[in-house]
JSON list of C-alpha atoms in Angstrom, two decimals:
[
{"chain": "A", "resi": 285, "resn": "MET", "atom": "CA", "xyz": [16.81, 0.04, -6.03]},
{"chain": "A", "resi": 286, "resn": "PRO", "atom": "CA", "xyz": [13.62, 1.54, -4.55]},
{"chain": "A", "resi": 287, "resn": "ARG", "atom": "CA", "xyz": [13.13, 0.85, -0.84]},
{"chain": "A", "resi": 288, "resn": "LEU", "atom": "CA", "xyz": [9.38, 1.56, -1.10]},
{"chain": "A", "resi": 289, "resn": "PRO", "atom": "CA", "xyz": [7.28, 0.85, -4.22]},
{"chain": "A", "resi": 290, "resn": "PHE", "atom": "CA", "xyz": [5.11, 2.42, -6.89]},
{"chain": "A", "resi": 291, "resn": "SER", "atom": "CA", "xyz": [1.46, 1.97, -5.86]},
{"chain": "A", "resi": 292, "resn": "TYR", "atom": "CA", "xyz": [-2.14, 2.56, -6.95]},
{"chain": "A", "resi": 293, "resn": "TYR", "atom": "CA", "xyz": [-5.29, 2.51, -4.85]},
{"chain": "A", "resi": 294, "resn": "PHE", "atom": "CA", "xyz": [-8.49, 1.46, -6.60]},
{"chain": "A", "resi": 295, "resn": "ILE", "atom": "CA", "xyz": [-12.25, 1.14, -6.07]},
{"chain": "A", "resi": 296, "resn": "SER", "atom": "CA", "xyz": [-14.40, -1.16, -8.22]},
{"chain": "A", "resi": 297, "resn": "PHE", "atom": "CA", "xyz": [-18.19, -0.93, -8.42]},
{"chain": "A", "resi": 298, "resn": "ILE", "atom": "CA", "xyz": [-19.93, -4.17, -9.45]},
{"chain": "A", "resi": 299, "resn": "THR", "atom": "CA", "xyz": [-23.60, -4.06, -10.42]},
{"chain": "A", "resi": 300, "resn": "ARG", "atom": "CA", "xyz": [-25.97, -6.90, -11.33]},
{"chain": "A", "resi": 301, "resn": "TYR", "atom": "CA", "xyz": [-28.03, -6.75, -14.50]},
{"chain": "A", "resi": 302, "resn": "CYS", "atom": "CA", "xyz": [-31.56, -6.42, -13.15]},
{"chain": "A", "resi": 303, "resn": "LEU", "atom": "CA", "xyz": [-33.24, -9.00, -15.39]},
{"chain": "A", "resi": 304, "resn": "PHE", "atom": "CA", "xyz": [-35.89, -9.77, -12.80]},
{"chain": "A", "resi": 305, "resn": "ALA", "atom": "CA", "xyz": [-37.64, -7.67, -10.19]},
{"chain": "A", "resi": 306, "resn": "ILE", "atom": "CA", "xyz": [-37.23, -10.51, -7.69]},
{"chain": "A", "resi": 307, "resn": "SER", "atom": "CA", "xyz": [-33.99, -10.43, -5.72]},
{"chain": "A", "resi": 308, "resn": "THR", "atom": "CA", "xyz": [-34.92, -12.33, -2.60]},
{"chain": "A", "resi": 309, "resn": "LEU", "atom": "CA", "xyz": [-32.66, -15.04, -1.27]},
{"chain": "A", "resi": 310, "resn": "ALA", "atom": "CA", "xyz": [-35.63, -17.39, -1.37]},
{"chain": "A", "resi": 311, "resn": "MET", "atom": "CA", "xyz": [-35.37, -17.47, -5.18]},
{"chain": "A", "resi": 312, "resn": "PRO", "atom": "CA", "xyz": [-31.69, -16.90, -6.03]},
{"chain": "A", "resi": 313, "resn": "HIS", "atom": "CA", "xyz": [-32.15, -18.58, -9.42]},
{"chain": "A", "resi": 314, "resn": "LYS", "atom": "CA", "xyz": [-34.27, -15.60, -10.49]},
{"chain": "A", "resi": 315, "resn": "ALA", "atom": "CA", "xyz": [-31.62, -13.04, -9.58]},
{"chain": "A", "resi": 316, "resn": "ILE", "atom": "CA", "xyz": [-27.98, -12.32, -10.29]},
{"chain": "A", "resi": 317, "resn": "ASP", "atom": "CA", "xyz": [-25.81, -12.12, -7.20]},
{"chain": "A", "resi": 318, "resn": "PRO", "atom": "CA", "xyz": [-23.06, -9.44, -7.12]},
{"chain": "A", "resi": 319, "resn": "ILE", "atom": "CA", "xyz": [-21.76, -10.80, -3.82]},
{"chain": "A", "resi": 320, "resn": "VAL", "atom": "CA", "xyz": [-20.95, -14.17, -5.42]},
{"chain": "A", "resi": 321, "resn": "THR", "atom": "CA", "xyz": [-19.48, -12.24, -8.36]},
{"chain": "A", "resi": 322, "resn": "ALA", "atom": "CA", "xyz": [-17.32, -10.12, -6.08]},
{"chain": "A", "resi": 323, "resn": "SER", "atom": "CA", "xyz": [-16.12, -13.26, -4.27]},
{"chain": "A", "resi": 324, "resn": "SER", "atom": "CA", "xyz": [-15.12, -14.79, -7.59]},
{"chain": "A", "resi": 325, "resn": "ILE", "atom": "CA", "xyz": [-13.28, -11.61, -8.58]},
{"chain": "A", "resi": 326, "resn": "ILE", "atom": "CA", "xyz": [-11.32, -11.64, -5.31]},
{"chain": "A", "resi": 327, "resn": "MET", "atom": "CA", "xyz": [-10.29, -15.25, -5.87]},
{"chain": "A", "resi": 328, "resn": "ASN", "atom": "CA", "xyz": [-9.35, -14.66, -9.52]},
{"chain": "A", "resi": 329, "resn": "LEU", "atom": "CA", "xyz": [-7.21, -11.68, -8.55]},
{"chain": "A", "resi": 330, "resn": "GLN", "atom": "CA", "xyz": [-5.06, -14.03, -6.47]},
{"chain": "A", "resi": 331, "resn": "THR", "atom": "CA", "xyz": [-3.54, -15.18, -9.77]},
{"chain": "A", "resi": 332, "resn": "LEU", "atom": "CA", "xyz": [-2.69, -11.62, -10.85]},
{"chain": "A", "resi": 333, "resn": "VAL", "atom": "CA", "xyz": [0.75, -11.74, -9.24]},
{"chain": "A", "resi": 334, "resn": "SER", "atom": "CA", "xyz": [1.34, -15.50, -8.98]},
{"chain": "A", "resi": 335, "resn": "ARG", "atom": "CA", "xyz": [0.59, -16.27, -12.63]},
{"chain": "A", "resi": 336, "resn": "THR", "atom": "CA", "xyz": [1.16, -13.06, -14.60]},
{"chain": "A", "resi": 337, "resn": "ILE", "atom": "CA", "xyz": [4.24, -11.49, -12.95]},
{"chain": "A", "resi": 338, "resn": "SER", "atom": "CA", "xyz": [7.73, -12.91, -13.18]},
{"chain": "A", "resi": 339, "resn": "PRO", "atom": "CA", "xyz": [8.94, -14.52, -9.92]},
{"chain": "A", "resi": 340, "resn": "PHE", "atom": "CA", "xyz": [12.04, -12.34, -10.26]},
{"chain": "A", "resi": 341, "resn": "GLU", "atom": "CA", "xyz": [9.90, -9.20, -9.84]},
{"chain": "A", "resi": 342, "resn": "SER", "atom": "CA", "xyz": [8.07, -7.99, -6.73]},
{"chain": "A", "resi": 343, "resn": "ALA", "atom": "CA", "xyz": [4.39, -7.09, -6.81]},
{"chain": "A", "resi": 344, "resn": "VAL", "atom": "CA", "xyz": [1.32, -7.01, -4.58]},
{"chain": "A", "resi": 345, "resn": "CYS", "atom": "CA", "xyz": [-2.42, -7.04, -5.23]},
{"chain": "A", "resi": 346, "resn": "SER", "atom": "CA", "xyz": [-4.64, -6.90, -2.15]},
{"chain": "A", "resi": 347, "resn": "ILE", "atom": "CA", "xyz": [-8.38, -6.41, -1.66]},
{"chain": "A", "resi": 348, "resn": "SER", "atom": "CA", "xyz": [-8.86, -4.66, 1.66]},
{"chain": "A", "resi": 349, "resn": "ALA", "atom": "CA", "xyz": [-12.59, -3.84, 1.70]},
{"chain": "A", "resi": 350, "resn": "ILE", "atom": "CA", "xyz": [-15.83, -5.30, 0.34]},
{"chain": "A", "resi": 351, "resn": "ASN", "atom": "CA", "xyz": [-19.17, -3.58, 0.85]},
{"chain": "A", "resi": 352, "resn": "GLY", "atom": "CA", "xyz": [-22.60, -4.68, -0.34]},
{"chain": "A", "resi": 353, "resn": "GLY", "atom": "CA", "xyz": [-26.05, -5.40, 0.99]},
{"chain": "A", "resi": 354, "resn": "ALA", "atom": "CA", "xyz": [-27.94, -4.23, 4.06]},
{"chain": "A", "resi": 355, "resn": "ALA", "atom": "CA", "xyz": [-30.39, -7.06, 4.80]},
{"chain": "A", "resi": 356, "resn": "PHE", "atom": "CA", "xyz": [-29.96, -10.80, 5.47]},
{"chain": "A", "resi": 357, "resn": "ASN", "atom": "CA", "xyz": [-32.68, -11.84, 3.02]},
{"chain": "A", "resi": 358, "resn": "ILE", "atom": "CA", "xyz": [-32.09, -9.59, -0.01]},
{"chain": "A", "resi": 359, "resn": "ILE", "atom": "CA", "xyz": [-29.54, -9.98, -2.79]},
{"chain": "A", "resi": 360, "resn": "PRO", "atom": "CA", "xyz": [-28.05, -6.49, -3.16]},
{"chain": "A", "resi": 361, "resn": "GLU", "atom": "CA", "xyz": [-27.90, -4.47, -6.33]},
{"chain": "A", "resi": 362, "resn": "LYS", "atom": "CA", "xyz": [-24.27, -3.43, -5.98]},
{"chain": "A", "resi": 363, "resn": "VAL", "atom": "CA", "xyz": [-21.01, -4.44, -4.32]},
{"chain": "A", "resi": 364, "resn": "THR", "atom": "CA", "xyz": [-17.94, -2.24, -3.94]},
{"chain": "A", "resi": 365, "resn": "LEU", "atom": "CA", "xyz": [-14.39, -3.58, -3.71]},
{"chain": "A", "resi": 366, "resn": "LYS", "atom": "CA", "xyz": [-11.39, -1.55, -2.58]},
{"chain": "A", "resi": 367, "resn": "GLY", "atom": "CA", "xyz": [-7.75, -2.49, -2.78]},
{"chain": "A", "resi": 368, "resn": "THR", "atom": "CA", "xyz": [-4.23, -1.69, -3.88]},
{"chain": "A", "resi": 369, "resn": "ILE", "atom": "CA", "xyz": [-1.63, -2.82, -6.38]},
{"chain": "A", "resi": 370, "resn": "ARG", "atom": "CA", "xyz": [2.08, -2.22, -5.83]},
{"chain": "A", "resi": 371, "resn": "ALA", "atom": "CA", "xyz": [5.36, -2.91, -7.62]},
{"chain": "A", "resi": 372, "resn": "PHE", "atom": "CA", "xyz": [8.95, -1.70, -7.67]},
{"chain": "A", "resi": 373, "resn": "GLN", "atom": "CA", "xyz": [8.95, -1.13, -11.44]},
{"chain": "A", "resi": 374, "resn": "GLU", "atom": "CA", "xyz": [6.54, 1.33, -13.07]},
{"chain": "A", "resi": 375, "resn": "THR", "atom": "CA", "xyz": [6.10, -0.95, -16.09]},
{"chain": "A", "resi": 376, "resn": "THR", "atom": "CA", "xyz": [5.08, -3.77, -13.73]},
{"chain": "A", "resi": 377, "resn": "LEU", "atom": "CA", "xyz": [2.57, -1.52, -11.96]},
{"chain": "A", "resi": 378, "resn": "LEU", "atom": "CA", "xyz": [0.96, -0.45, -15.24]},
{"chain": "A", "resi": 379, "resn": "SER", "atom": "CA", "xyz": [0.85, -4.09, -16.35]},
{"chain": "A", "resi": 380, "resn": "LEU", "atom": "CA", "xyz": [-0.91, -5.00, -13.09]},
{"chain": "A", "resi": 381, "resn": "LYS", "atom": "CA", "xyz": [-3.43, -2.24, -13.67]},
{"chain": "A", "resi": 382, "resn": "GLU", "atom": "CA", "xyz": [-4.24, -3.44, -17.20]},
{"chain": "A", "resi": 383, "resn": "LYS", "atom": "CA", "xyz": [-4.58, -7.08, -16.12]},
{"chain": "A", "resi": 384, "resn": "LEU", "atom": "CA", "xyz": [-6.66, -6.18, -13.06]},
{"chain": "A", "resi": 385, "resn": "ASN", "atom": "CA", "xyz": [-9.12, -4.30, -15.27]},
{"chain": "A", "resi": 386, "resn": "ARG", "atom": "CA", "xyz": [-9.42, -7.33, -17.54]},
{"chain": "A", "resi": 387, "resn": "ILE", "atom": "CA", "xyz": [-9.89, -9.86, -14.72]},
{"chain": "A", "resi": 388, "resn": "VAL", "atom": "CA", "xyz": [-12.48, -7.74, -12.90]},
{"chain": "A", "resi": 389, "resn": "THR", "atom": "CA", "xyz": [-14.48, -6.94, -16.05]},
{"chain": "A", "resi": 390, "resn": "ASN", "atom": "CA", "xyz": [-14.42, -10.43, -17.56]},
{"chain": "A", "resi": 391, "resn": "THR", "atom": "CA", "xyz": [-15.24, -12.16, -14.27]},
{"chain": "A", "resi": 392, "resn": "ALA", "atom": "CA", "xyz": [-18.18, -9.84, -13.69]},
{"chain": "A", "resi": 393, "resn": "THR", "atom": "CA", "xyz": [-19.47, -10.46, -17.22]},
{"chain": "A", "resi": 394, "resn": "SER", "atom": "CA", "xyz": [-19.21, -14.23, -16.80]},
{"chain": "A", "resi": 395, "resn": "HIS", "atom": "CA", "xyz": [-21.52, -13.95, -13.78]},
{"chain": "A", "resi": 396, "resn": "GLY", "atom": "CA", "xyz": [-24.00, -11.72, -15.58]},
{"chain": "A", "resi": 397, "resn": "CYS", "atom": "CA", "xyz": [-22.89, -8.56, -13.80]},
{"chain": "A", "resi": 398, "resn": "SER", "atom": "CA", "xyz": [-21.32, -5.35, -15.02]},
{"chain": "A", "resi": 399, "resn": "VAL", "atom": "CA", "xyz": [-18.53, -3.18, -13.66]},
{"chain": "A", "resi": 400, "resn": "ASP", "atom": "CA", "xyz": [-19.78, 0.39, -13.36]},
{"chain": "A", "resi": 401, "resn": "ASN", "atom": "CA", "xyz": [-16.31, 1.82, -12.92]},
{"chain": "A", "resi": 402, "resn": "ILE", "atom": "CA", "xyz": [-12.82, 1.12, -11.63]},
{"chain": "A", "resi": 403, "resn": "ILE", "atom": "CA", "xyz": [-11.48, 4.28, -10.03]},
{"chain": "A", "resi": 404, "resn": "TYR", "atom": "CA", "xyz": [-7.75, 4.56, -9.39]},
{"chain": "A", "resi": 405, "resn": "SER", "atom": "CA", "xyz": [-5.96, 7.14, -7.28]},
{"chain": "A", "resi": 406, "resn": "PRO", "atom": "CA", "xyz": [-5.23, 10.18, -9.54]},
{"chain": "A", "resi": 407, "resn": "ASP", "atom": "CA", "xyz": [-1.46, 9.74, -9.37]},
{"chain": "A", "resi": 408, "resn": "HIS", "atom": "CA", "xyz": [0.26, 6.51, -8.53]},
{"chain": "A", "resi": 409, "resn": "TYR", "atom": "CA", "xyz": [2.70, 6.76, -5.67]},
{"chain": "A", "resi": 410, "resn": "PRO", "atom": "CA", "xyz": [6.27, 6.97, -6.96]},
{"chain": "A", "resi": 411, "resn": "PRO", "atom": "CA", "xyz": [8.96, 4.76, -5.41]},
{"chain": "A", "resi": 412, "resn": "LEU", "atom": "CA", "xyz": [10.94, 6.09, -2.49]},
{"chain": "A", "resi": 413, "resn": "ILE", "atom": "CA", "xyz": [14.66, 6.17, -3.30]},
{"chain": "A", "resi": 414, "resn": "ASN", "atom": "CA", "xyz": [17.23, 7.64, -0.93]},
{"chain": "A", "resi": 415, "resn": "ASP", "atom": "CA", "xyz": [19.68, 10.14, -2.34]},
{"chain": "A", "resi": 416, "resn": "THR", "atom": "CA", "xyz": [23.07, 8.38, -2.17]},
{"chain": "A", "resi": 417, "resn": "ASP", "atom": "CA", "xyz": [25.07, 11.42, -1.00]},
{"chain": "A", "resi": 418, "resn": "LEU", "atom": "CA", "xyz": [22.54, 12.39, 1.66]},
{"chain": "A", "resi": 419, "resn": "TYR", "atom": "CA", "xyz": [22.32, 8.84, 2.91]},
{"chain": "A", "resi": 420, "resn": "ARG", "atom": "CA", "xyz": [26.09, 8.52, 3.26]},
{"chain": "A", "resi": 421, "resn": "THR", "atom": "CA", "xyz": [26.40, 11.93, 4.88]},
{"chain": "A", "resi": 422, "resn": "PHE", "atom": "CA", "xyz": [23.46, 11.83, 7.26]},
{"chain": "A", "resi": 423, "resn": "SER", "atom": "CA", "xyz": [21.27, 8.73, 7.44]},
{"chain": "A", "resi": 424, "resn": "SER", "atom": "CA", "xyz": [24.13, 6.27, 7.77]},
{"chain": "A", "resi": 425, "resn": "ASN", "atom": "CA", "xyz": [25.32, 8.17, 10.88]},
{"chain": "A", "resi": 426, "resn": "VAL", "atom": "CA", "xyz": [22.04, 8.65, 12.74]},
{"chain": "A", "resi": 427, "resn": "GLY", "atom": "CA", "xyz": [22.35, 5.27, 14.42]},
{"chain": "A", "resi": 428, "resn": "ALA", "atom": "CA", "xyz": [25.37, 6.54, 16.34]},
{"chain": "A", "resi": 429, "resn": "LEU", "atom": "CA", "xyz": [23.10, 9.24, 17.81]},
{"chain": "A", "resi": 430, "resn": "LEU", "atom": "CA", "xyz": [20.19, 7.11, 18.96]},
{"chain": "A", "resi": 431, "resn": "SER", "atom": "CA", "xyz": [20.58, 3.38, 18.49]},
{"chain": "A", "resi": 432, "resn": "LYS", "atom": "CA", "xyz": [21.85, 1.10, 21.24]},
{"chain": "A", "resi": 433, "resn": "GLU", "atom": "CA", "xyz": [23.78, -0.77, 18.54]},
{"chain": "A", "resi": 434, "resn": "ARG", "atom": "CA", "xyz": [25.23, 2.55, 17.33]},
{"chain": "A", "resi": 435, "resn": "CYS", "atom": "CA", "xyz": [24.30, 1.79, 13.74]},
{"chain": "A", "resi": 436, "resn": "VAL", "atom": "CA", "xyz": [21.42, 2.03, 11.28]},
{"chain": "A", "resi": 437, "resn": "ARG", "atom": "CA", "xyz": [19.63, -1.24, 10.76]},
{"chain": "A", "resi": 438, "resn": "GLN", "atom": "CA", "xyz": [19.23, -2.03, 7.09]},
{"chain": "A", "resi": 439, "resn": "LEU", "atom": "CA", "xyz": [15.92, -3.46, 5.89]},
{"chain": "A", "resi": 440, "resn": "GLU", "atom": "CA", "xyz": [16.35, -7.14, 5.10]},
{"chain": "A", "resi": 441, "resn": "TYR", "atom": "CA", "xyz": [14.16, -6.61, 2.05]},
{"chain": "A", "resi": 442, "resn": "PRO", "atom": "CA", "xyz": [12.64, -3.51, 0.44]},
{"chain": "A", "resi": 443, "resn": "SER", "atom": "CA", "xyz": [9.22, -2.74, 1.92]},
{"chain": "A", "resi": 444, "resn": "MET", "atom": "CA", "xyz": [5.96, -2.79, -0.05]},
{"chain": "A", "resi": 445, "resn": "ALA", "atom": "CA", "xyz": [4.60, 0.08, 2.06]},
{"chain": "A", "resi": 446, "resn": "SER", "atom": "CA", "xyz": [3.84, 3.23, 0.04]},
{"chain": "A", "resi": 447, "resn": "GLU", "atom": "CA", "xyz": [4.89, 6.60, 1.40]},
{"chain": "A", "resi": 448, "resn": "ASP", "atom": "CA", "xyz": [3.80, 10.21, 0.72]},
{"chain": "A", "resi": 449, "resn": "PHE", "atom": "CA", "xyz": [7.39, 11.34, 1.26]},
{"chain": "A", "resi": 450, "resn": "SER", "atom": "CA", "xyz": [8.26, 9.81, -2.11]},
{"chain": "A", "resi": 451, "resn": "PHE", "atom": "CA", "xyz": [6.57, 12.77, -3.85]},
{"chain": "A", "resi": 452, "resn": "ILE", "atom": "CA", "xyz": [9.01, 15.14, -2.11]},
{"chain": "A", "resi": 453, "resn": "GLY", "atom": "CA", "xyz": [11.92, 12.93, -3.13]},
{"chain": "A", "resi": 454, "resn": "GLN", "atom": "CA", "xyz": [10.98, 13.43, -6.78]},
{"chain": "A", "resi": 455, "resn": "HIS", "atom": "CA", "xyz": [11.74, 17.16, -6.54]},
{"chain": "A", "resi": 456, "resn": "VAL", "atom": "CA", "xyz": [14.56, 17.56, -4.01]},
{"chain": "A", "resi": 457, "resn": "PRO", "atom": "CA", "xyz": [17.34, 15.26, -2.80]},
{"chain": "A", "resi": 458, "resn": "SER", "atom": "CA", "xyz": [16.04, 13.44, 0.25]},
{"chain": "A", "resi": 459, "resn": "THR", "atom": "CA", "xyz": [16.67, 10.52, 2.55]},
{"chain": "A", "resi": 460, "resn": "PHE", "atom": "CA", "xyz": [14.17, 8.48, 4.53]},
{"chain": "A", "resi": 461, "resn": "PHE", "atom": "CA", "xyz": [14.55, 6.23, 7.53]},
{"chain": "A", "resi": 462, "resn": "PHE", "atom": "CA", "xyz": [12.37, 4.60, 10.19]},
{"chain": "A", "resi": 463, "resn": "LEU", "atom": "CA", "xyz": [12.47, 5.53, 13.86]},
{"chain": "A", "resi": 464, "resn": "GLY", "atom": "CA", "xyz": [11.70, 2.31, 15.69]},
{"chain": "A", "resi": 465, "resn": "GLN", "atom": "CA", "xyz": [9.39, 2.05, 18.67]},
{"chain": "A", "resi": 466, "resn": "GLY", "atom": "CA", "xyz": [7.95, -0.75, 20.79]},
{"chain": "A", "resi": 467, "resn": "SER", "atom": "CA", "xyz": [10.28, -0.71, 23.76]},
{"chain": "A", "resi": 468, "resn": "SER", "atom": "CA", "xyz": [7.75, 0.32, 26.41]},
{"chain": "A", "resi": 469, "resn": "ASP", "atom": "CA", "xyz": [7.87, -1.62, 29.67]},
{"chain": "A", "resi": 470, "resn": "SER", "atom": "CA", "xyz": [4.38, -0.53, 30.77]},
{"chain": "A", "resi": 471, "resn": "PHE", "atom": "CA", "xyz": [2.39, -1.86, 27.79]},
{"chain": "A", "resi": 472, "resn": "LYS", "atom": "CA", "xyz": [2.85, -3.99, 24.68]},
{"chain": "A", "resi": 473, "resn": "SER", "atom": "CA", "xyz": [3.75, -1.57, 21.92]},
{"chain": "A", "resi": 474, "resn": "ASP", "atom": "CA", "xyz": [5.40, -3.73, 19.28]},
{"chain": "A", "resi": 475, "resn": "TYR", "atom": "CA", "xyz": [2.32, -4.50, 17.19]},
{"chain": "A", "resi": 476, "resn": "GLY", "atom": "CA", "xyz": [2.70, -3.73, 13.50]},
{"chain": "A", "resi": 477, "resn": "LEU", "atom": "CA", "xyz": [1.34, -0.61, 11.80]},
{"chain": "A", "resi": 478, "resn": "HIS", "atom": "CA", "xyz": [-2.45, -0.81, 11.15]},
{"chain": "A", "resi": 479, "resn": "HIS", "atom": "CA", "xyz": [-2.78, -3.66, 13.67]},
{"chain": "A", "resi": 480, "resn": "PRO", "atom": "CA", "xyz": [-5.98, -3.12, 15.73]},
{"chain": "A", "resi": 481, "resn": "LYS", "atom": "CA", "xyz": [-3.89, -3.19, 18.93]},
{"chain": "A", "resi": 482, "resn": "PHE", "atom": "CA", "xyz": [-1.19, -0.83, 17.67]},
{"chain": "A", "resi": 483, "resn": "THR", "atom": "CA", "xyz": [-0.25, 1.70, 20.36]},
{"chain": "A", "resi": 484, "resn": "LEU", "atom": "CA", "xyz": [2.47, 4.26, 19.91]},
{"chain": "A", "resi": 485, "resn": "ASP", "atom": "CA", "xyz": [5.25, 4.29, 22.47]},
{"chain": "A", "resi": 486, "resn": "GLU", "atom": "CA", "xyz": [5.38, 8.08, 22.91]},
{"chain": "A", "resi": 487, "resn": "ASP", "atom": "CA", "xyz": [8.73, 7.87, 24.68]},
{"chain": "A", "resi": 488, "resn": "VAL", "atom": "CA", "xyz": [10.35, 7.79, 21.23]},
{"chain": "A", "resi": 489, "resn": "LEU", "atom": "CA", "xyz": [8.88, 11.17, 20.20]},
{"chain": "A", "resi": 490, "resn": "PRO", "atom": "CA", "xyz": [11.59, 13.29, 21.93]},
{"chain": "A", "resi": 491, "resn": "LEU", "atom": "CA", "xyz": [14.19, 11.14, 20.18]},
{"chain": "A", "resi": 492, "resn": "GLY", "atom": "CA", "xyz": [12.58, 11.94, 16.84]},
{"chain": "A", "resi": 493, "resn": "VAL", "atom": "CA", "xyz": [12.66, 15.67, 17.60]},
{"chain": "A", "resi": 494, "resn": "GLU", "atom": "CA", "xyz": [16.30, 15.44, 18.68]},
{"chain": "A", "resi": 495, "resn": "LEU", "atom": "CA", "xyz": [17.17, 13.48, 15.57]},
{"chain": "A", "resi": 496, "resn": "HIS", "atom": "CA", "xyz": [15.59, 15.95, 13.14]},
{"chain": "A", "resi": 497, "resn": "ALA", "atom": "CA", "xyz": [17.10, 18.95, 14.92]},
{"chain": "A", "resi": 498, "resn": "ASN", "atom": "CA", "xyz": [20.53, 17.33, 14.84]},
{"chain": "A", "resi": 499, "resn": "LEU", "atom": "CA", "xyz": [20.24, 16.52, 11.13]},
{"chain": "A", "resi": 500, "resn": "ALA", "atom": "CA", "xyz": [19.09, 20.09, 10.36]},
{"chain": "A", "resi": 501, "resn": "LEU", "atom": "CA", "xyz": [22.07, 21.55, 12.23]},
{"chain": "A", "resi": 502, "resn": "ARG", "atom": "CA", "xyz": [24.46, 19.19, 10.43]},
{"chain": "A", "resi": 503, "resn": "ALA", "atom": "CA", "xyz": [22.97, 20.17, 7.07]},
{"chain": "A", "resi": 504, "resn": "LEU", "atom": "CA", "xyz": [23.31, 23.89, 7.82]},
{"chain": "A", "resi": 505, "resn": "LYS", "atom": "CA", "xyz": [26.90, 23.39, 8.95]},
{"chain": "A", "resi": 506, "resn": "LYS", "atom": "CA", "xyz": [27.72, 21.56, 5.74]},
{"chain": "A", "resi": 507, "resn": "LEU", "atom": "CA", "xyz": [26.06, 24.26, 3.59]},
{"chain": "A", "resi": 508, "resn": "THR", "atom": "CA", "xyz": [28.05, 27.05, 5.26]},
{"chain": "A", "resi": 509, "resn": "LYS", "atom": "CA", "xyz": [31.29, 25.27, 4.31]},
{"chain": "A", "resi": 510, "resn": "GLN", "atom": "CA", "xyz": [30.37, 25.11, 0.61]}
]
């Protein structure tokens, strides 16, 4: 089973039909508001996973950015939404994409707006799957080199984080693991990735170098025996 998912990133441009020249907040009934439309789209997309994907499958749809307007008293012409959809099955990801297009377009139309375009990342991220032989030979033993518990900690659940390394794994056997950090005594360094207070505990960097060098030497030793 994939440990990291398929994923798409998308940008949606929502434009109001300019039926009237007036777009001041003083007369909202004479304008069409893309901000209200975008808000409705965000709320409707909350049903994309909960009501269209089987509870036995894993999927994510998140809106991470909304941009529109520059003045407090003017209804803007355009709003831009940015987000991501993710799933462990490619068929589920493509289904999410199709349904997202429909929800965004139909919601915009119902508010009198149009969707200029929905732009997806050129290639969806493939899932990250460890090569079984490499994992048993190398990754399963790295804990004995670095970890206080002398073992590799297994993820309780597969992660929905997407990873560039998955593209490499499509072409050559590969294995992927996380090097934990957050053990600093001088500052709090256990905030999650992308948290505004995230600070890297640089004391783990030499361990990462040692780990990769050790794995490279082990791989070369194994190759010379073949």
